[in-house]
Amino acid sequence: MEDAVEDTAGAWQREAAGEAAGEAAGEAAKDTAREETRVAEAKLALVTLFREHQLSLTRTALMIVGDRPTAEDVVQDAFVEMHRRIDRITDHDRMLPYVRAAVVNRCRSVLRRRRLAPRLWRTYEPPVWSAESAALIGEDRAAVFHALRRLPERQREALVLRYYLDLDEPEIAEVMGISRSTVRSATSRALAALARDLGEES
């Protein structure tokens, strides 16, 4: 009798263990499916982001680095890097701020390399704005953007983000990685310098 009870109890235990394992496997499969869905949604959101903002981001990069091919490369690299990290993205609303910051950081890297180039090869020449670049930003704004290029890097970035992308002070501070007070100072000085520069040209 005791043996029969033990056999029955053992069978129940094995059955329960099997059910638990099955449930665990089922939950794991659900988790995997949820993760795959999340990543797929993030990829779709990234494609939408690219279609909606690629042109404005390219123009932004153009105003900072000064030539269209480099600007296009900068934006493409920013999106490629984001695609590599797509599995880490949990908040789609953070995608655009991330890409903006990536574009600005890559523009800074380009400018740093350009400043270093003359020391290494002594043959570097600053890029000349082509007719294609002027068309991309608008002929009527070309004079302003030529004046922008003569501003210090940080001031130029602040003005482009504020008056071209229409970002507010906190957003600019986040993209540039500086304080709000520094944003205010950079913007104020840039506007004053731009006004003087354009006034001298007129």
C-alpha positions as semicolon CSV with decimal commas, in nm:
position;residue;x (nm);y (nm);z (nm)
1;M;0,000;0,000;0,000
2;E;0,276;0,238;0,101
3;D;0,461;0,156;-0,220
4;A;0,151;0,239;-0,424
5;V;0,111;0,571;-0,242
6;E;0,478;0,650;-0,301
7;D;0,444;0,562;-0,668
8;T;0,136;0,782;-0,701
9;A;0,301;1,070;-0,515
10;G;0,609;1,036;-0,731
11;A;0,399;1,040;-1,045
12;W;0,216;1,352;-0,926
13;Q;0,547;1,517;-0,843
14;R;0,689;1,439;-1,185
15;E;0,369;1,561;-1,348
16;A;0,380;1,885;-1,150
17;A;0,746;1,933;-1,233
18;G;0,672;1,874;-1,600
19;E;0,387;2,124;-1,592
20;A;0,607;2,379;-1,416
21;A;0,880;2,327;-1,673
22;G;0,626;2,362;-1,950
23;E;0,492;2,682;-1,798
24;A;0,846;2,818;-1,759
25;A;0,922;2,734;-2,121
26;G;0,596;2,896;-2,223
27;E;0,681;3,213;-2,030
28;A;1,029;3,217;-2,180
29;A;0,879;3,187;-2,528
30;K;0,641;3,472;-2,449
31;D;0,930;3,685;-2,323
32;T;1,123;3,613;-2,641
33;A;0,823;3,699;-2,855
34;R;0,767;4,022;-2,663
35;E;1,133;4,120;-2,705
36;E;1,124;4,044;-3,077
37;T;0,809;4,253;-3,111
38;R;0,968;4,541;-2,918
39;V;1,278;4,539;-3,137
40;A;1,068;4,519;-3,454
41;E;0,863;4,819;-3,338
42;A;1,183;5,009;-3,257
43;K;1,319;4,939;-3,607
44;L;0,995;5,061;-3,762
45;A;1,007;5,375;-3,548
46;L;1,367;5,434;-3,660
47;V;1,269;5,404;-4,027
48;T;0,988;5,655;-3,971
49;L;1,228;5,886;-3,788
50;F;1,474;5,869;-4,078
51;R;1,210;5,950;-4,336
52;E;1,071;6,242;-4,137
53;H;1,392;6,401;-4,008
54;Q;1,679;6,298;-4,235
55;L;1,659;6,615;-4,445
56;S;1,639;6,858;-4,152
57;L;1,925;6,679;-3,975
58;T;2,134;6,693;-4,293
59;R;2,071;7,067;-4,318
60;T;2,165;7,103;-3,953
61;A;2,490;6,916;-4,008
62;L;2,557;7,120;-4,323
63;M;2,531;7,444;-4,127
64;I;2,786;7,315;-3,878
65;V;3,041;7,138;-4,102
66;G;2,995;7,344;-4,418
67;D;2,975;7,085;-4,697
68;R;2,697;6,856;-4,805
69;P;2,881;6,524;-4,854
70;T;3,022;6,540;-4,502
71;A;2,684;6,643;-4,362
72;E;2,517;6,346;-4,531
73;D;2,785;6,109;-4,399
74;V;2,743;6,247;-4,047
75;V;2,368;6,188;-4,048
76;Q;2,399;5,843;-4,204
77;D;2,657;5,740;-3,944
78;A;2,431;5,861;-3,663
79;F;2,141;5,649;-3,787
80;V;2,364;5,346;-3,849
81;E;2,495;5,367;-3,493
82;M;2,142;5,392;-3,359
83;H;2,039;5,087;-3,562
84;R;2,327;4,892;-3,407
85;R;2,188;4,975;-3,063
86;I;1,825;4,919;-3,155
87;D;1,783;4,635;-2,906
88;R;1,861;4,876;-2,621
89;I;1,593;5,128;-2,713
90;T;1,292;5,117;-2,485
91;D;1,150;5,467;-2,534
92;H;1,074;5,571;-2,890
93;D;1,030;5,933;-2,780
94;R;1,402;5,941;-2,696
95;M;1,508;5,846;-3,048
96;L;1,504;6,194;-3,199
97;P;1,697;6,362;-2,915
98;Y;1,951;6,079;-2,933
99;V;2,001;6,118;-3,308
100;R;2,027;6,497;-3,279
101;A;2,297;6,462;-3,015
102;A;2,477;6,200;-3,225
103;V;2,473;6,430;-3,529
104;V;2,612;6,724;-3,331
105;N;2,882;6,506;-3,173
106;R;2,987;6,371;-3,511
107;C;3,000;6,724;-3,651
108;R;3,232;6,816;-3,366
109;S;3,455;6,521;-3,450
110;V;3,472;6,636;-3,812
111;L;3,571;6,987;-3,707
112;R;3,833;6,853;-3,466
113;R;3,988;6,645;-3,745
114;R;3,990;6,946;-3,974
115;R;4,171;7,153;-3,714
116;L;4,425;6,875;-3,670
117;A;4,480;6,816;-4,041
118;P;4,700;7,122;-4,108
119;R;4,934;7,015;-3,829
120;L;4,974;6,672;-3,984
121;W;4,981;6,740;-4,357
122;R;4,983;7,119;-4,401
123;T;4,765;7,076;-4,708
124;Y;4,414;7,110;-4,566
125;E;4,180;7,362;-4,724
126;P;3,842;7,449;-4,567
127;P;3,545;7,324;-4,770
128;V;3,391;7,568;-5,014
129;W;3,014;7,583;-5,020
130;S;2,889;7,448;-5,350
131;A;2,580;7,563;-5,537
132;E;2,423;7,232;-5,432
133;S;2,483;7,311;-5,065
134;A;2,339;7,659;-5,106
135;A;2,032;7,511;-5,273
136;L;1,985;7,269;-4,985
137;I;1,963;7,548;-4,728
138;G;1,800;7,809;-4,954
139;E;1,967;8,082;-5,156
140;D;1,804;8,356;-4,948
141;R;1,970;8,221;-4,634
142;A;2,315;8,161;-4,780
143;A;2,461;8,490;-4,649
144;V;2,342;8,410;-4,297
145;F;2,493;8,063;-4,310
146;H;2,824;8,193;-4,441
147;A;2,827;8,426;-4,141
148;L;2,733;8,134;-3,916
149;R;3,042;7,944;-4,030
150;R;3,260;8,225;-3,903
151;L;3,124;8,187;-3,549
152;P;3,299;7,978;-3,284
153;E;3,185;7,616;-3,290
154;R;2,971;7,623;-2,974
155;Q;2,797;7,947;-3,068
156;R;2,722;7,813;-3,416
157;E;2,574;7,492;-3,275
158;A;2,354;7,683;-3,030
159;L;2,211;7,910;-3,300
160;V;2,149;7,626;-3,545
161;L;1,967;7,420;-3,284
162;R;1,766;7,717;-3,157
163;Y;1,663;7,894;-3,474
164;Y;1,676;7,619;-3,733
165;L;1,555;7,313;-3,543
166;D;1,346;7,535;-3,312
167;L;1,464;7,355;-2,999
168;D;1,403;7,514;-2,663
169;E;1,673;7,586;-2,406
170;P;1,651;7,254;-2,215
171;E;1,660;7,056;-2,541
172;I;1,964;7,247;-2,666
173;A;2,140;7,191;-2,334
174;E;2,072;6,817;-2,362
175;V;2,190;6,789;-2,723
176;M;2,507;6,991;-2,664
177;G;2,579;6,847;-2,321
178;I;2,604;7,188;-2,154
179;S;2,408;7,383;-1,892
180;R;2,111;7,606;-1,974
181;S;2,302;7,913;-1,863
182;T;2,580;7,824;-2,107
183;V;2,320;7,787;-2,381
184;R;2,187;8,135;-2,304
185;S;2,535;8,283;-2,303
186;A;2,641;8,112;-2,626
187;T;2,320;8,212;-2,803
188;S;2,341;8,574;-2,690
189;R;2,704;8,612;-2,796
190;A;2,638;8,438;-3,127
191;L;2,346;8,667;-3,212
192;A;2,553;8,975;-3,131
193;A;2,845;8,852;-3,344
194;L;2,614;8,755;-3,628
195;A;2,446;9,096;-3,624
196;R;2,784;9,269;-3,641
197;D;2,905;9,042;-3,921
198;L;2,595;9,083;-4,135
199;G;2,588;9,456;-4,065
200;E;2,940;9,491;-4,200
201;E;2,848;9,299;-4,516
202;S;2,538;9,508;-4,592
